[in-house]
PDB file of C-alpha atoms in Angstrom:
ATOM      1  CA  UNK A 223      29.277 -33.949  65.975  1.00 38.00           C
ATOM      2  CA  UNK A 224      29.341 -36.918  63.400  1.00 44.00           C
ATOM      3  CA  UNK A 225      32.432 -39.140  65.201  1.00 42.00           C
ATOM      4  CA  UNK A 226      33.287 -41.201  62.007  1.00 43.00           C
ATOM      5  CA  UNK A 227      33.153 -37.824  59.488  1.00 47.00           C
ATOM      6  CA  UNK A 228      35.317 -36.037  62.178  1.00 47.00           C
ATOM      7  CA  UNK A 229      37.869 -38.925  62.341  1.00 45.00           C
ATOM      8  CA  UNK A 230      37.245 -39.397  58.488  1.00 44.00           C
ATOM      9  CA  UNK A 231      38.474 -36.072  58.101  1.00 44.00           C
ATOM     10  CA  UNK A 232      41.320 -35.751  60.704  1.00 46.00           C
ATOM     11  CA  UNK A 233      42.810 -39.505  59.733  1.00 44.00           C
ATOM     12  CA  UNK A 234      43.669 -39.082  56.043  1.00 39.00           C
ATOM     13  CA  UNK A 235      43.635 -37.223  53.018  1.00 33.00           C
ATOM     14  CA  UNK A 236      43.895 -38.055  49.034  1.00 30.00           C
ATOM     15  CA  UNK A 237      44.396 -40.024  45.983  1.00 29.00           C
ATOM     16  CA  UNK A 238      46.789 -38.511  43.833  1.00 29.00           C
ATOM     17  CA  UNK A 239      46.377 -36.756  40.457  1.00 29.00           C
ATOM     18  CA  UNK A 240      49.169 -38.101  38.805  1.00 28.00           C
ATOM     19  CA  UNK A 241      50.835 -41.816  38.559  1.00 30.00           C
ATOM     20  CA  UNK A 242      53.400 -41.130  35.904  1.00 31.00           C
ATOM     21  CA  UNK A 243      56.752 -41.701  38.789  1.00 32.00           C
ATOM     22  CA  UNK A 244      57.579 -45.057  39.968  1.00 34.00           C
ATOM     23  CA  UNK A 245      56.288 -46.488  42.520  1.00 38.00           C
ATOM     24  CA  UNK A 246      58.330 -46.502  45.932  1.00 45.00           C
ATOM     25  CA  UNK A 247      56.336 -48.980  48.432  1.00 48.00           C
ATOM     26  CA  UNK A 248      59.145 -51.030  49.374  1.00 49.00           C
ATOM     27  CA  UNK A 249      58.904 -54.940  49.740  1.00 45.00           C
ATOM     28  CA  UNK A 250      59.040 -56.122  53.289  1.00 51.00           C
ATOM     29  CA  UNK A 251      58.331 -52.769  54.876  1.00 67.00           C
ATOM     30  CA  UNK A 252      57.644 -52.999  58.546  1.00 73.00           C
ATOM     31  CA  UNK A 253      54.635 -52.711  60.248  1.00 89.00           C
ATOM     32  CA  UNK A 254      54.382 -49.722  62.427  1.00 93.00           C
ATOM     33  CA  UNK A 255      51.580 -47.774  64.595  1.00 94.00           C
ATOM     34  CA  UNK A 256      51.165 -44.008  64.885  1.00 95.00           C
ATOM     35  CA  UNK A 257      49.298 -42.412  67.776  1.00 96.00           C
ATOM     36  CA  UNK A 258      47.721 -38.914  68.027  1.00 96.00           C
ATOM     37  CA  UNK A 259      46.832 -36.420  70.520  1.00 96.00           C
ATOM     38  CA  UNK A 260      43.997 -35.135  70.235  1.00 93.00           C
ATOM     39  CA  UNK A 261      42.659 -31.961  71.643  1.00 93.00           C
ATOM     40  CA  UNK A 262      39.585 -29.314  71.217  1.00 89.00           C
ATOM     41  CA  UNK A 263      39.876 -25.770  71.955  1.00 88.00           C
ATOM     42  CA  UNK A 264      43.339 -26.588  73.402  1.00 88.00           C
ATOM     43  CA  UNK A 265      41.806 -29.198  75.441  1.00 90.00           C
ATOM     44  CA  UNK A 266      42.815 -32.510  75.156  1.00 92.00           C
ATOM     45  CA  UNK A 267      40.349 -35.175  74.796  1.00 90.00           C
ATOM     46  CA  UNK A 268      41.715 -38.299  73.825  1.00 93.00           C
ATOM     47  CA  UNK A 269      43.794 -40.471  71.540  1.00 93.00           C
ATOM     48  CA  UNK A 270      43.177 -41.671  68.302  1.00 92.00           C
ATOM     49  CA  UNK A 271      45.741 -44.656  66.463  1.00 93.00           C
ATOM     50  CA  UNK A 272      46.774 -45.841  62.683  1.00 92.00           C
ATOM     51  CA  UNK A 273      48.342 -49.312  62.745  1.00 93.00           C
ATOM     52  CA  UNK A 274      49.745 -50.843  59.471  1.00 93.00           C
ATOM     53  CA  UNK A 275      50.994 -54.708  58.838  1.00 93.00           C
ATOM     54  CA  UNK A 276      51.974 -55.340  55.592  1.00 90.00           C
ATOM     55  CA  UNK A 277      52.283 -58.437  53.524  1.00 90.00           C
ATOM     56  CA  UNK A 278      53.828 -57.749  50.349  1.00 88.00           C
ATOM     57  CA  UNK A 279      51.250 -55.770  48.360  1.00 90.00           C
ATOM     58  CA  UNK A 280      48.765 -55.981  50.911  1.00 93.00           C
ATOM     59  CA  UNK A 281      48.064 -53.826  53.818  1.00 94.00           C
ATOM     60  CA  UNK A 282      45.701 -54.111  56.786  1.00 95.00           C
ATOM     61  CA  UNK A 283      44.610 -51.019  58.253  1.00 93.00           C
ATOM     62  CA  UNK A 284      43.030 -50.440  61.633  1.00 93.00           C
ATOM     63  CA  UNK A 285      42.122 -46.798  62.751  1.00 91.00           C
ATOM     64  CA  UNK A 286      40.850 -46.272  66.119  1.00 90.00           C
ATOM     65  CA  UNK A 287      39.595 -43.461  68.074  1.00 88.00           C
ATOM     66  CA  UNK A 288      38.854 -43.224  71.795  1.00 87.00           C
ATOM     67  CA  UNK A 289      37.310 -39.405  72.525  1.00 85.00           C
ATOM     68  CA  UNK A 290      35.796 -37.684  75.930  1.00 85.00           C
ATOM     69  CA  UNK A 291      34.452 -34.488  76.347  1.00 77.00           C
ATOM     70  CA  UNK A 292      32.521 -33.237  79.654  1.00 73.00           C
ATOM     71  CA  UNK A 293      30.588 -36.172  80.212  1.00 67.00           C
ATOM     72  CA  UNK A 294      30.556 -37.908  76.958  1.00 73.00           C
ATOM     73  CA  UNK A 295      32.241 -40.688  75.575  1.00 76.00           C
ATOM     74  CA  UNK A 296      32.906 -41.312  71.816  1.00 76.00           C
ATOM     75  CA  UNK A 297      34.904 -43.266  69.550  1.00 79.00           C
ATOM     76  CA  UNK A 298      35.120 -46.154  66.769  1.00 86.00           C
ATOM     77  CA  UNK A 299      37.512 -48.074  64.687  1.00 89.00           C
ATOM     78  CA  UNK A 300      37.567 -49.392  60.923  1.00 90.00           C
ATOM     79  CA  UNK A 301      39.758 -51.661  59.654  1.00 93.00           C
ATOM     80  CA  UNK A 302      40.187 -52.014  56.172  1.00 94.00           C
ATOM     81  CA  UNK A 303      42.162 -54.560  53.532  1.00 96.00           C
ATOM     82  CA  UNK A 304      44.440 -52.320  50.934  1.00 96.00           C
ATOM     83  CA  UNK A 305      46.345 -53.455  47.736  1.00 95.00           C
ATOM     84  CA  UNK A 306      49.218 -51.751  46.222  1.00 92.00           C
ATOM     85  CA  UNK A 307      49.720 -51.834  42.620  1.00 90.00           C
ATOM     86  CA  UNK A 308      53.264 -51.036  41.819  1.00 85.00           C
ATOM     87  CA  UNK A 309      52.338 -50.451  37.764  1.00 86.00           C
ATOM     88  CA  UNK A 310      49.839 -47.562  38.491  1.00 86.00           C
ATOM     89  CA  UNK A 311      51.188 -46.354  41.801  1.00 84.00           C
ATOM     90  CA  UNK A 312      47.810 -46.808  43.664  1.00 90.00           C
ATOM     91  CA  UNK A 313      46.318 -48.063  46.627  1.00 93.00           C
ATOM     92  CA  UNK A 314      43.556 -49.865  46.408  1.00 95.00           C
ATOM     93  CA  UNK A 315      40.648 -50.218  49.237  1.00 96.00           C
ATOM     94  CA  UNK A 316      39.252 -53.651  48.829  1.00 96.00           C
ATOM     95  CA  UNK A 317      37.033 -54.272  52.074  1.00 96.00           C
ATOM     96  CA  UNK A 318      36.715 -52.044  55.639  1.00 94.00           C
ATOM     97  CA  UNK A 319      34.725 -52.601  58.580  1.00 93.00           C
ATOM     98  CA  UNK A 320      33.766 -49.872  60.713  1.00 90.00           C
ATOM     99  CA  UNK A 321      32.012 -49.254  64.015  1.00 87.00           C
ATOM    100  CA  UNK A 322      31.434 -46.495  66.344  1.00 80.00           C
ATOM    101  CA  UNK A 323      29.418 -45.236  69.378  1.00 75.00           C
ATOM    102  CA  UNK A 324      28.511 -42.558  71.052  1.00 67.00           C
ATOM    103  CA  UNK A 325      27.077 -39.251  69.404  1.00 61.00           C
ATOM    104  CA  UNK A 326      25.899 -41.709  66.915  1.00 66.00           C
ATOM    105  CA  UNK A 327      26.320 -45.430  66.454  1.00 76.00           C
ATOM    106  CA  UNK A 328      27.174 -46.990  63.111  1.00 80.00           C
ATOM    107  CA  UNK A 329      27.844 -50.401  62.187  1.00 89.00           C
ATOM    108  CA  UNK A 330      28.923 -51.112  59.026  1.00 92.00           C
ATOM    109  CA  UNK A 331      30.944 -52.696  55.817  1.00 96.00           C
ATOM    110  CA  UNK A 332      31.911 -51.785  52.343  1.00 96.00           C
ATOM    111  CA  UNK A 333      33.020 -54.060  49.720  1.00 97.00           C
ATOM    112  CA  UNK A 334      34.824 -52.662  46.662  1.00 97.00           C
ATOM    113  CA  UNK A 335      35.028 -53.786  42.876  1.00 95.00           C
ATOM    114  CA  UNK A 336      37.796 -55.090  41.152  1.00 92.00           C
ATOM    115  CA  UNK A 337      38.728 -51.099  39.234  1.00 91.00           C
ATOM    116  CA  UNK A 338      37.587 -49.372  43.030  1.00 93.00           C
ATOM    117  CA  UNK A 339      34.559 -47.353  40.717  1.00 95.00           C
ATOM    118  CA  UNK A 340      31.675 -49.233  42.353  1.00 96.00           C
ATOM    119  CA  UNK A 341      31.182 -50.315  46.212  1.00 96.00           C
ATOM    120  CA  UNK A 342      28.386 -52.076  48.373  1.00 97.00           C
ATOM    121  CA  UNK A 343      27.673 -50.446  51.393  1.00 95.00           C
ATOM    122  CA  UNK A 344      25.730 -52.495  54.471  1.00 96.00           C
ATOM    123  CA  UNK A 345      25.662 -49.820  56.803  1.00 90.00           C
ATOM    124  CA  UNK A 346      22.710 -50.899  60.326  1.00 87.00           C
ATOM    125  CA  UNK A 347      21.824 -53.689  58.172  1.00 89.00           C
ATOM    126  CA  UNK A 348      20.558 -51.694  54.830  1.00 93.00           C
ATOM    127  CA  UNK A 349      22.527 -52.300  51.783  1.00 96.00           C
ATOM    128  CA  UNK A 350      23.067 -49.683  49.400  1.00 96.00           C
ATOM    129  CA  UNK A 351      25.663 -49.339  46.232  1.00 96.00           C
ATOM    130  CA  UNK A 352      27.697 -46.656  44.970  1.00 95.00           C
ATOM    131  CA  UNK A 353      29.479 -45.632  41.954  1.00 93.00           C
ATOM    132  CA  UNK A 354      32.252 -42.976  40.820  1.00 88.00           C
ATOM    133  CA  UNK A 355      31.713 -42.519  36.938  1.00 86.00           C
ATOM    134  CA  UNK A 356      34.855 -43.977  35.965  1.00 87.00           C
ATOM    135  CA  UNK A 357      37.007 -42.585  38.976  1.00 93.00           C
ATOM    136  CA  UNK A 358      39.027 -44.527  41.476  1.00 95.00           C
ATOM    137  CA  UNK A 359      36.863 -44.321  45.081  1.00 96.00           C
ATOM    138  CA  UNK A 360      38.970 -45.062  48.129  1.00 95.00           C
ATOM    139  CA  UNK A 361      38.424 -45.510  51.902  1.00 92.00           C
ATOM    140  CA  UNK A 362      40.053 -42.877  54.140  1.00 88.00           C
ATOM    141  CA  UNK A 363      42.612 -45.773  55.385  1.00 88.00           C
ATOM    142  CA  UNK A 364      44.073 -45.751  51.808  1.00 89.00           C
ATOM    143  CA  UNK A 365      44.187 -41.836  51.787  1.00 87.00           C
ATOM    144  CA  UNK A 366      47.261 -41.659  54.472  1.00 85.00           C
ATOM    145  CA  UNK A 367      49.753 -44.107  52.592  1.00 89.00           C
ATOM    146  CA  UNK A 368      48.562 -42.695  48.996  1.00 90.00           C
ATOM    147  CA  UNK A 369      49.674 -38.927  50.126  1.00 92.00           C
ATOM    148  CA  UNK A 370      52.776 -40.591  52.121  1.00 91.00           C
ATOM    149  CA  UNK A 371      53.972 -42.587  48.564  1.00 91.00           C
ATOM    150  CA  UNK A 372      52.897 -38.906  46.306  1.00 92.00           C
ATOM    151  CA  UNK A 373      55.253 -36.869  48.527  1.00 94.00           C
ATOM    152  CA  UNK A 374      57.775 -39.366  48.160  1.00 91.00           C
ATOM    153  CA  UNK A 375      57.519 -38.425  44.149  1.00 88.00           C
ATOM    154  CA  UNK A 376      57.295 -35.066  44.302  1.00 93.00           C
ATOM    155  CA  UNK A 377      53.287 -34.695  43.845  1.00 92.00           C
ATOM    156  CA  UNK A 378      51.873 -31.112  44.821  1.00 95.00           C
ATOM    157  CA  UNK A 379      48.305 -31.009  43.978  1.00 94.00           C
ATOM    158  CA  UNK A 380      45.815 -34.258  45.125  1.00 92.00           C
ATOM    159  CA  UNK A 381      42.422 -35.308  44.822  1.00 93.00           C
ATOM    160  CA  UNK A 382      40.483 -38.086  46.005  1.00 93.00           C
ATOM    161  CA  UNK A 383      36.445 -39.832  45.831  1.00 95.00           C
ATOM    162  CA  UNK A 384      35.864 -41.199  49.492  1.00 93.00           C
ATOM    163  CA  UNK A 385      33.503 -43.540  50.606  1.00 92.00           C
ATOM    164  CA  UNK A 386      31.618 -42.486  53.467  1.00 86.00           C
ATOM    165  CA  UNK A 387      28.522 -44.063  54.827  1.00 83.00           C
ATOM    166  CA  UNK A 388      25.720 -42.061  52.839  1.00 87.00           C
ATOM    167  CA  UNK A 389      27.968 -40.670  49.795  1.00 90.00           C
ATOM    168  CA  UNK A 390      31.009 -40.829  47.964  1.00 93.00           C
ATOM    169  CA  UNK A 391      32.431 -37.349  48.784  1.00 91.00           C
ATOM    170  CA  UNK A 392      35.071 -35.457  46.568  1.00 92.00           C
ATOM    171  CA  UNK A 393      37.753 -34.030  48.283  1.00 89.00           C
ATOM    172  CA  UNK A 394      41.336 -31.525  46.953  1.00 93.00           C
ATOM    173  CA  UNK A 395      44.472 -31.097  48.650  1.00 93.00           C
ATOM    174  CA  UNK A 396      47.253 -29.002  47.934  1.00 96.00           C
ATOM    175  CA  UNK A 397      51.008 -28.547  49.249  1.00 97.00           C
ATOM    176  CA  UNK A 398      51.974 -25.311  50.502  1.00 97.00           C
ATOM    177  CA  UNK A 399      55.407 -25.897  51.032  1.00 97.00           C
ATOM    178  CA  UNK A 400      58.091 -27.416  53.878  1.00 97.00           C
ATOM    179  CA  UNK A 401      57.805 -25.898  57.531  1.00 97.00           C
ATOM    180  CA  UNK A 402      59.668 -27.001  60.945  1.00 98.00           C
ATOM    181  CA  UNK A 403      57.048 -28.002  62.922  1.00 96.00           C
ATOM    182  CA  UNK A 404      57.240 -28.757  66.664  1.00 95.00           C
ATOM    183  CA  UNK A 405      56.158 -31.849  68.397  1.00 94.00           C
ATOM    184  CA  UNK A 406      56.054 -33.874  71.108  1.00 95.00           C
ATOM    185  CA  UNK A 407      58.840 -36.306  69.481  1.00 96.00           C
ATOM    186  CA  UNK A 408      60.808 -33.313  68.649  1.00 95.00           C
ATOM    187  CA  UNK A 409      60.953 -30.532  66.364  1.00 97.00           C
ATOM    188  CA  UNK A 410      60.995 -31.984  62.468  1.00 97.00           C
ATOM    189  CA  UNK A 411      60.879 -30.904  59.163  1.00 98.00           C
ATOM    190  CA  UNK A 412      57.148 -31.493  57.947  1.00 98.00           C
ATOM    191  CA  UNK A 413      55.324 -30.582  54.399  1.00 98.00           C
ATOM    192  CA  UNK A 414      52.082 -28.551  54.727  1.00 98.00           C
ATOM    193  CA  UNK A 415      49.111 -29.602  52.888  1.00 96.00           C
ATOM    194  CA  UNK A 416      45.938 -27.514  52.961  1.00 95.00           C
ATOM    195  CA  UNK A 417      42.265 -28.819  52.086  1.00 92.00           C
ATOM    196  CA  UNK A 418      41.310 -26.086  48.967  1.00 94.00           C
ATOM    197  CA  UNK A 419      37.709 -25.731  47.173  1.00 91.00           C
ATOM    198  CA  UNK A 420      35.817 -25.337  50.650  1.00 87.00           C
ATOM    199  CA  UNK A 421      35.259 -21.741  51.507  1.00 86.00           C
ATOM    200  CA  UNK A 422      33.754 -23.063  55.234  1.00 87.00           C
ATOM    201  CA  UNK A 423      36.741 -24.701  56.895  1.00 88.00           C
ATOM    202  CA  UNK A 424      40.087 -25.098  57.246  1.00 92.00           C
ATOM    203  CA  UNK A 425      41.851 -28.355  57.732  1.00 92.00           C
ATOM    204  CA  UNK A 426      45.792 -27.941  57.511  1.00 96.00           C
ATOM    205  CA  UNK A 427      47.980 -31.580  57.516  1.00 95.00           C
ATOM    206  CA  UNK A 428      52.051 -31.477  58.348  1.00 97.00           C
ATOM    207  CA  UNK A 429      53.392 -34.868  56.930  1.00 97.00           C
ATOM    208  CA  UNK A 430      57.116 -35.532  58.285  1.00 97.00           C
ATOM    209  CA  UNK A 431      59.417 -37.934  55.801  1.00 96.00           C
ATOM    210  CA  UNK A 432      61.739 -38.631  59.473  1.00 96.00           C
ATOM    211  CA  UNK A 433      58.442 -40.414  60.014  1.00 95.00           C
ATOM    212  CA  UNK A 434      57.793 -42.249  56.745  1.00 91.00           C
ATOM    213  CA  UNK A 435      55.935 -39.056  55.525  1.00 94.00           C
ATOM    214  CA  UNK A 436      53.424 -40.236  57.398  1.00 94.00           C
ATOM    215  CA  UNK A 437      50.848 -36.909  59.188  1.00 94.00           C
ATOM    216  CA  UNK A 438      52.736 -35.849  62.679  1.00 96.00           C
ATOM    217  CA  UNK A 439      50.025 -32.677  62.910  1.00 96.00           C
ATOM    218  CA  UNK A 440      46.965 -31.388  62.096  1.00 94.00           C
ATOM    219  CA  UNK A 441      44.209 -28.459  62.382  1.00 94.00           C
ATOM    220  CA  UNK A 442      40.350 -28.344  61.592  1.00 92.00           C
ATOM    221  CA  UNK A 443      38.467 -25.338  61.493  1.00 90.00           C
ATOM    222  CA  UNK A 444      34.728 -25.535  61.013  1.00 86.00           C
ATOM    223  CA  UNK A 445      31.958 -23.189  62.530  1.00 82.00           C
ATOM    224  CA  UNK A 446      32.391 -24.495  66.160  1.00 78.00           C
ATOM    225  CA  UNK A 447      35.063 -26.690  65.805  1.00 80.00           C
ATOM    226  CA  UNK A 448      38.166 -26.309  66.494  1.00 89.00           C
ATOM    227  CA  UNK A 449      40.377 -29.674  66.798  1.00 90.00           C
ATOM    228  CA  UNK A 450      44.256 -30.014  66.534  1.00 93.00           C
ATOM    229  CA  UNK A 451      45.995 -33.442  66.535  1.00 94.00           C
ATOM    230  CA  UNK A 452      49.732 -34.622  67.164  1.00 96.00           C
ATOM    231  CA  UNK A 453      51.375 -37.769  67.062  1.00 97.00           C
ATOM    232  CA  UNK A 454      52.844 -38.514  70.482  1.00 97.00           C
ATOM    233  CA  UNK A 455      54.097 -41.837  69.855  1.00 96.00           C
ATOM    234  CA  UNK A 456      55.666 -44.055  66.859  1.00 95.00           C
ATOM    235  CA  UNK A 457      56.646 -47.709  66.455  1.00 91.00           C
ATOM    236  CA  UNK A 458      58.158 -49.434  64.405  1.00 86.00           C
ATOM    237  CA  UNK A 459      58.255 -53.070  63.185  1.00 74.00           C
ATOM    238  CA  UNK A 460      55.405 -53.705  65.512  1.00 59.00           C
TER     239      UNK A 460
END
């Protein structure tokens, strides 16, 4: 099991398809941490975390994971610098730092261009570049508050060009509608959003607006995995 992919995967989703609505980030919105649950065939094995600080435009980011199972330990964090840009309704990655150990150990940065359509990549010291042909590529930190601000507007279908440490991967959401969904901070109303175009897994998302429309639940299905996630604790104006 590739730790960053997996937490790649189970800590964000998309870019959206369409900027025509106004944007909705508001100014002076508080800085607030989300924490998650994490379990594998119904067994938990650890915690991961998504804290936010804002200063106007800009966000920092830091993502953290800290995973057991039998008698390993695995985990990493990235932290990443965002812009907002209130004209085109986008987040921006600029920068991100990310390490992790364990199943494998990475240790690495990315540094974005101006537009987001090229990045630098050092990743265990080699230095590599990437480019997107004229679309927007994004870091997985910028792929939570991007679907948070499109459900806010009403957006239904979502794609997004991730930078991971080898590629930039090319990803489609889609929202299946409003469901209650229970959790361990109470039973809320939640939209589902389904990963589509990839016949080998499923990876369902439940974002909540009584929690910013931020993700309070999530599934992955993939040969042997089988990993569910729940937020278990929220603050806010940290």
């Amino acid at each position: 099991m590739n730790t960053i992919r997996f937490f790649m995967f189970i800590s964000g989703l998309l870019l959206s398809l369409s900027h025509a609505h106004a944007a909705t980030v508001e100014k002076g919105k508080p800085n607030q941490r989300f924490t998650y649950e994490v379990s594998y065939l119904g067994m938990s094995i650890g915690e991961m975390t998504q804290a936010y600080q804002w200063q106007g435009s800009k966000v920092s980011v830091d993502s953290a994971a800290d995973f057991s199972f039998m008698l390993f330990s695995f985990g990493g964090n990235q932290q990443s610098e965002l812009d907002w840009d209130e004209d085109k309704g986008l987040f921006y990655s600029r920068y991100f730092q990310r390490e992790s150990e364990g199943f494998s150990t990475v240790k690495m940065t990315a540094t974005f261009d101006q537009l987001g359509q090229s990045t630098e990549i050092v990743n265990n010291g080699e230095t590599s570049t990437f480019t997107s042909d004229g679309n927007q590529i994004v870091d997985f930190n910028a792929i939570n508050l991007q679907i948070s601000e499109g459900l806010k507007r009403g957006q239904t279908l979502f794609e997004f060009y991730m930078q991971t440490s080898t590629k930039v991967s090319h990803y489609f959401f889609e929202v299946k509608g409003k469901e209650m969904v229970k959790t361990p901070l109470g039973e809320v109303e939640a939209y589902r959003v389904e990963q589509i175009r990839k016949s080998d897994r499923t990876f369902v998302t439940w974002f909540a607006p009584k929690f910013d429309h931020q993700m309070v639940k999530f599934e992955y299905q993939r040969r042997v995995l089988d990993i569910e996630g729940e937020l278990i604790d929220y603050r806010n104006d940290i």
